[in-house]
Amino acid sequence: MAAQAQRLLVDIHTHVYLPRYASFLRARASAPRIFTRSTPQGKNEERLLILDGEPSEGRPVGPQYWDREEKLRFMDKHAIDISVVSSANPWLDFLPAATAHSLASELNVDLETYCSTSPKVTGEVLSRLYGFGLLPLVPEVTVPSLVETVQQIASLPHLKGIIMGTRGIGKGLDDDTLDPVWSAIEKAGLVVFLHPHYGVDAKAWGEKENGHVLPLALGFPFETTIATTRMILAGVFDRFPNLKVLLAHSGGALPQLSSRLASCIDHDPAVASRLEHDARYYLGRLYFDAVAYGAEELGFVSDVIGRAGKYAQRGSSAAASKDGGVGQRKSGSSRMLFGTDHPFFPPLSETAKWKSVVENLEAIDGVYGWGEAEKQAVRGGNALALFGLQST
Amino acid sequence: MAAQAQRLLVDIHTHVYLPRYASFLRARASAPRIFTRSTPQGKNEERLLILDGEPSEGRPVGPQYWDREEKLRFMDKHAIDISVVSSANPWLDFLPAATAHSLASELNVDLETYCSTSPKVTGEVLSRLYGFGLLPLVPEVTVPSLVETVQQIASLPHLKGIIMGTRGIGKGLDDDTLDPVWSAIEKAGLVVFLHPHYGVDAKAWGEKENGHVLPLALGFPFETTIATTRMILAGVFDRFPNLKVLLAHSGGALPQLSSRLASCIDHDPAVASRLEHDARYYLGRLYFDAVAYGAEELGFVSDVIGRAGKYAQRGSSAAASKDGGVGQRKSGSSRMLFGTDHPFFPPLSETAKWKSVVENLEAIDGVYGWGEAEKQAVRGGNALALFGLQST
């Protein structure tokens, strides 16, 4: 890799509601929808309601959600060279199968155009925008229609992966029916970006008014954790060892619960005997964004990736990773990738930079035990490698 | 502290169904209950059903759940000097208020007797058994009745704290109605051991047969995470700064989600303005058991405890804890305490030691950056200090 490319800042967690999709949401009468209301100042304001019963009647939305020029301005402001853009939740989850299939195809072409007509990185053959496509993952869709869409995405040169929620075609991602889909994705070398939308049952949040804090801070990462764990338990990573899965929000709570998970499996022979490895091993097969807002969190995620190779054997014990230390932590960093979650977590006031972005960069910079090489790789080099983005 | 006491192994996460409680469960026709069934070998076996719809018709139970001599044998086998024993879930949650109140009082006296008649640690004035009492935390109980039970527990010399689920008196632990209870507990210097029971809505686990793995490995820690977060958001730790709360299972997912939580709060001024500190600060006020089955997990928990003091100010950023490293990690260890979760996670076959116990000890031993002093303190010294157990 050229010296310049090693210094590129690549954002792999950045969302868009493509104009076709935003129009679709404006035409809807129930969530997810975009609607217009008057502000107390008498202005019209568009608001996005993602889930029914969402606090505060959703959130204000504007051009930063759909306008490519806004995305590029955001990138310029934060010195982001390349973004791998994905549609924001809830994707196509709420649509009947036929609509979902045709809209997925259209949005995939739209996203290819969004990326392919973007400027190049100065002095590079690389574009500034790449994308994750969409599959029509809804109940009653046929598996051949999903596989066909995988192949469409694979044929679009700027699309490097697929963003995916956790429901599959209604029964989750541990549904064996999806095996031909995993197989097609694996063969195409596309990256699955696993992203939450539903959280967990809102009754868990109680009656106090806490805005979006609990569903966003806890519900989202719990959902990712559950989905990934169910994939591990169903043997998806045993059957598709080359499937590349990237977890949103640094894998949620999966890293911190992975040894407990291993212990629970170990105490249930019926489950343990189905799996080829200790649960901790599979975390070394996954990729994790670096969207955790804290240096200690990122360092810990790299620890659990780095230790994973020591847990190839079922029924391993905690002693396996003794004295892993900094070497283990450095090796784990190779599967971690910078992201911003733009255009969510906007600043509360107009500032030079978004705090959410600055904080994720500070977190990378502050990881104990990572050298400059690991930090640079997490900021961009790991993404170039994962997505096969060849620099000049 | 005497040199011997520094080497004591103290188990602060170890459960019992006191005989009075077990009899109560045997008399019930719905969960939670203990019932007898015939094994395929024609023997009678008692099984404990904790939740309705639990997989595999619950789990087999025997004397290790209620017999104090079994507890002491388990302790001897694993060289555990002292256990701080707590009733196992679901405590009194399913009872009407009057029954819950009287049964709590009786069980607190039973537990005091269980502990006070136990042997002493050889060469010490310390008993081998101490306990966490129970409050009648059920809907329609009166707050004075709860405060009265706090005072009963405080008057029983071997009871050093209170084990508590997450429902409070029906609205969770962020219910302002509980303030006089927190105040009484704080004044009495008792330790609250916050422990899960309900998990999250079982629909999240999908349709595959995975035994108890998902509710135990994920649901339990999620519940603890939610309850603690709701307490933070409700200002409980601001109003009761000397309240001592010990989190089961190393705080579940709270440590890994704490910077995300801080960021979500930071982006919601209505919530942020209610709190005195950055969310990460409160983790330094809490205590965490060391029941996480992995060295990296424990090291990380001590990182987030150790960094907490740097987050006293609201709206802190990730840069605050830069280069925390080993010093920060060592300081965080002072709020972590060894536990076993006995009699749960029993070995699959008769072995010299329980793997779950060995693994938690190996995890302590394997933490990168902890010296022998920190490891000894996590194994016992921190517990003696937290519970005010004065050695000779």
JSON list of N, CA, C and O in Angstrom, two decimals, chain A residues 61-84:
[
{"chain": "A", "resi": 61, "resn": "VAL", "atom": "N", "xyz": [-35.17, 15.86, 10.52]},
{"chain": "A", "resi": 61, "resn": "VAL", "atom": "CA", "xyz": [-34.27, 15.41, 9.44]},
{"chain": "A", "resi": 61, "resn": "VAL", "atom": "C", "xyz": [-34.16, 16.52, 8.40]},
{"chain": "A", "resi": 61, "resn": "VAL", "atom": "O", "xyz": [-35.07, 17.32, 8.23]},
{"chain": "A", "resi": 62, "resn": "GLY", "atom": "N", "xyz": [-33.05, 16.51, 7.71]},
{"chain": "A", "resi": 62, "resn": "GLY", "atom": "CA", "xyz": [-32.82, 17.50, 6.66]},
{"chain": "A", "resi": 62, "resn": "GLY", "atom": "C", "xyz": [-31.87, 16.92, 5.63]},
{"chain": "A", "resi": 62, "resn": "GLY", "atom": "O", "xyz": [-31.66, 15.70, 5.60]},
{"chain": "A", "resi": 63, "resn": "PRO", "atom": "N", "xyz": [-31.31, 17.79, 4.82]},
{"chain": "A", "resi": 63, "resn": "PRO", "atom": "CA", "xyz": [-30.51, 17.32, 3.68]},
{"chain": "A", "resi": 63, "resn": "PRO", "atom": "C", "xyz": [-29.36, 16.40, 4.05]},
{"chain": "A", "resi": 63, "resn": "PRO", "atom": "O", "xyz": [-28.93, 15.59, 3.23]},
{"chain": "A", "resi": 64, "resn": "GLN", "atom": "N", "xyz": [-28.84, 16.54, 5.29]},
{"chain": "A", "resi": 64, "resn": "GLN", "atom": "CA", "xyz": [-27.72, 15.66, 5.65]},
{"chain": "A", "resi": 64, "resn": "GLN", "atom": "C", "xyz": [-28.12, 14.19, 5.61]},
{"chain": "A", "resi": 64, "resn": "GLN", "atom": "O", "xyz": [-27.27, 13.32, 5.55]},
{"chain": "A", "resi": 65, "resn": "TYR", "atom": "N", "xyz": [-29.42, 13.91, 5.60]},
{"chain": "A", "resi": 65, "resn": "TYR", "atom": "CA", "xyz": [-29.88, 12.51, 5.53]},
{"chain": "A", "resi": 65, "resn": "TYR", "atom": "C", "xyz": [-29.93, 11.97, 4.10]},
{"chain": "A", "resi": 65, "resn": "TYR", "atom": "O", "xyz": [-29.94, 10.77, 3.90]},
{"chain": "A", "resi": 66, "resn": "TRP", "atom": "N", "xyz": [-30.01, 12.86, 3.07]},
{"chain": "A", "resi": 66, "resn": "TRP", "atom": "CA", "xyz": [-30.16, 12.33, 1.71]},
{"chain": "A", "resi": 66, "resn": "TRP", "atom": "C", "xyz": [-29.26, 13.00, 0.68]},
{"chain": "A", "resi": 66, "resn": "TRP", "atom": "O", "xyz": [-29.00, 12.42, -0.37]},
{"chain": "A", "resi": 67, "resn": "ASP", "atom": "N", "xyz": [-28.74, 14.16, 0.98]},
{"chain": "A", "resi": 67, "resn": "ASP", "atom": "CA", "xyz": [-28.02, 14.94, -0.04]},
{"chain": "A", "resi": 67, "resn": "ASP", "atom": "C", "xyz": [-26.54, 14.54, -0.04]},
{"chain": "A", "resi": 67, "resn": "ASP", "atom": "O", "xyz": [-25.85, 14.69, 0.96]},
{"chain": "A", "resi": 68, "resn": "ARG", "atom": "N", "xyz": [-26.07, 14.06, -1.20]},
{"chain": "A", "resi": 68, "resn": "ARG", "atom": "CA", "xyz": [-24.68, 13.61, -1.26]},
{"chain": "A", "resi": 68, "resn": "ARG", "atom": "C", "xyz": [-23.71, 14.75, -1.00]},
{"chain": "A", "resi": 68, "resn": "ARG", "atom": "O", "xyz": [-22.62, 14.54, -0.44]},
{"chain": "A", "resi": 69, "resn": "GLU", "atom": "N", "xyz": [-24.06, 15.94, -1.40]},
{"chain": "A", "resi": 69, "resn": "GLU", "atom": "CA", "xyz": [-23.14, 17.07, -1.18]},
{"chain": "A", "resi": 69, "resn": "GLU", "atom": "C", "xyz": [-22.96, 17.33, 0.32]},
{"chain": "A", "resi": 69, "resn": "GLU", "atom": "O", "xyz": [-21.88, 17.71, 0.78]},
{"chain": "A", "resi": 70, "resn": "GLU", "atom": "N", "xyz": [-24.03, 17.12, 1.10]},
{"chain": "A", "resi": 70, "resn": "GLU", "atom": "CA", "xyz": [-23.92, 17.25, 2.55]},
{"chain": "A", "resi": 70, "resn": "GLU", "atom": "C", "xyz": [-22.97, 16.18, 3.12]},
{"chain": "A", "resi": 70, "resn": "GLU", "atom": "O", "xyz": [-22.19, 16.45, 4.02]},
{"chain": "A", "resi": 71, "resn": "LYS", "atom": "N", "xyz": [-23.07, 14.98, 2.57]},
{"chain": "A", "resi": 71, "resn": "LYS", "atom": "CA", "xyz": [-22.15, 13.91, 3.02]},
{"chain": "A", "resi": 71, "resn": "LYS", "atom": "C", "xyz": [-20.71, 14.31, 2.74]},
{"chain": "A", "resi": 71, "resn": "LYS", "atom": "O", "xyz": [-19.83, 14.19, 3.61]},
{"chain": "A", "resi": 72, "resn": "LEU", "atom": "N", "xyz": [-20.46, 14.84, 1.54]},
{"chain": "A", "resi": 72, "resn": "LEU", "atom": "CA", "xyz": [-19.09, 15.21, 1.19]},
{"chain": "A", "resi": 72, "resn": "LEU", "atom": "C", "xyz": [-18.61, 16.40, 2.05]},
{"chain": "A", "resi": 72, "resn": "LEU", "atom": "O", "xyz": [-17.44, 16.42, 2.45]},
{"chain": "A", "resi": 73, "resn": "ARG", "atom": "N", "xyz": [-19.51, 17.33, 2.34]},
{"chain": "A", "resi": 73, "resn": "ARG", "atom": "CA", "xyz": [-19.12, 18.45, 3.21]},
{"chain": "A", "resi": 73, "resn": "ARG", "atom": "C", "xyz": [-18.75, 17.95, 4.61]},
{"chain": "A", "resi": 73, "resn": "ARG", "atom": "O", "xyz": [-17.78, 18.41, 5.21]},
{"chain": "A", "resi": 74, "resn": "PHE", "atom": "N", "xyz": [-19.58, 17.03, 5.10]},
{"chain": "A", "resi": 74, "resn": "PHE", "atom": "CA", "xyz": [-19.28, 16.43, 6.41]},
{"chain": "A", "resi": 74, "resn": "PHE", "atom": "C", "xyz": [-17.91, 15.75, 6.38]},
{"chain": "A", "resi": 74, "resn": "PHE", "atom": "O", "xyz": [-17.10, 15.88, 7.31]},
{"chain": "A", "resi": 75, "resn": "MET", "atom": "N", "xyz": [-17.66, 15.02, 5.29]},
{"chain": "A", "resi": 75, "resn": "MET", "atom": "CA", "xyz": [-16.37, 14.32, 5.17]},
{"chain": "A", "resi": 75, "resn": "MET", "atom": "C", "xyz": [-15.21, 15.33, 5.14]},
{"chain": "A", "resi": 75, "resn": "MET", "atom": "O", "xyz": [-14.19, 15.15, 5.81]},
{"chain": "A", "resi": 76, "resn": "ASP", "atom": "N", "xyz": [-15.39, 16.40, 4.38]},
{"chain": "A", "resi": 76, "resn": "ASP", "atom": "CA", "xyz": [-14.33, 17.41, 4.29]},
{"chain": "A", "resi": 76, "resn": "ASP", "atom": "C", "xyz": [-14.06, 18.04, 5.66]},
{"chain": "A", "resi": 76, "resn": "ASP", "atom": "O", "xyz": [-12.91, 18.23, 6.06]},
{"chain": "A", "resi": 77, "resn": "LYS", "atom": "N", "xyz": [-15.15, 18.33, 6.37]},
{"chain": "A", "resi": 77, "resn": "LYS", "atom": "CA", "xyz": [-15.00, 18.99, 7.67]},
{"chain": "A", "resi": 77, "resn": "LYS", "atom": "C", "xyz": [-14.18, 18.14, 8.65]},
{"chain": "A", "resi": 77, "resn": "LYS", "atom": "O", "xyz": [-13.45, 18.66, 9.48]},
{"chain": "A", "resi": 78, "resn": "HIS", "atom": "N", "xyz": [-14.31, 16.81, 8.51]},
{"chain": "A", "resi": 78, "resn": "HIS", "atom": "CA", "xyz": [-13.63, 15.92, 9.46]},
{"chain": "A", "resi": 78, "resn": "HIS", "atom": "C", "xyz": [-12.44, 15.20, 8.84]},
{"chain": "A", "resi": 78, "resn": "HIS", "atom": "O", "xyz": [-11.93, 14.23, 9.41]},
{"chain": "A", "resi": 79, "resn": "ALA", "atom": "N", "xyz": [-12.02, 15.66, 7.63]},
{"chain": "A", "resi": 79, "resn": "ALA", "atom": "CA", "xyz": [-10.86, 15.08, 6.96]},
{"chain": "A", "resi": 79, "resn": "ALA", "atom": "C", "xyz": [-11.04, 13.59, 6.68]},
{"chain": "A", "resi": 79, "resn": "ALA", "atom": "O", "xyz": [-10.07, 12.81, 6.73]},
{"chain": "A", "resi": 80, "resn": "ILE", "atom": "N", "xyz": [-12.31, 13.20, 6.41]},
{"chain": "A", "resi": 80, "resn": "ILE", "atom": "CA", "xyz": [-12.58, 11.81, 6.03]},
{"chain": "A", "resi": 80, "resn": "ILE", "atom": "C", "xyz": [-12.37, 11.68, 4.52]},
{"chain": "A", "resi": 80, "resn": "ILE", "atom": "O", "xyz": [-13.02, 12.38, 3.74]},
{"chain": "A", "resi": 81, "resn": "ASP", "atom": "N", "xyz": [-11.47, 10.80, 4.13]},
{"chain": "A", "resi": 81, "resn": "ASP", "atom": "CA", "xyz": [-11.16, 10.66, 2.72]},
{"chain": "A", "resi": 81, "resn": "ASP", "atom": "C", "xyz": [-12.19, 9.83, 1.98]},
{"chain": "A", "resi": 81, "resn": "ASP", "atom": "O", "xyz": [-12.60, 10.17, 0.87]},
{"chain": "A", "resi": 82, "resn": "ILE", "atom": "N", "xyz": [-12.58, 8.74, 2.58]},
{"chain": "A", "resi": 82, "resn": "ILE", "atom": "CA", "xyz": [-13.48, 7.78, 1.94]},
{"chain": "A", "resi": 82, "resn": "ILE", "atom": "C", "xyz": [-14.58, 7.38, 2.91]},
{"chain": "A", "resi": 82, "resn": "ILE", "atom": "O", "xyz": [-14.31, 7.15, 4.10]},
{"chain": "A", "resi": 83, "resn": "SER", "atom": "N", "xyz": [-15.81, 7.29, 2.40]},
{"chain": "A", "resi": 83, "resn": "SER", "atom": "CA", "xyz": [-16.90, 6.75, 3.20]},
{"chain": "A", "resi": 83, "resn": "SER", "atom": "C", "xyz": [-17.50, 5.54, 2.50]},
{"chain": "A", "resi": 83, "resn": "SER", "atom": "O", "xyz": [-17.70, 5.57, 1.27]},
{"chain": "A", "resi": 84, "resn": "VAL", "atom": "N", "xyz": [-17.77, 4.52, 3.26]},
{"chain": "A", "resi": 84, "resn": "VAL", "atom": "CA", "xyz": [-18.51, 3.36, 2.74]},
{"chain": "A", "resi": 84, "resn": "VAL", "atom": "C", "xyz": [-19.93, 3.49, 3.30]},
{"chain": "A", "resi": 84, "resn": "VAL", "atom": "O", "xyz": [-20.18, 3.19, 4.47]}
]
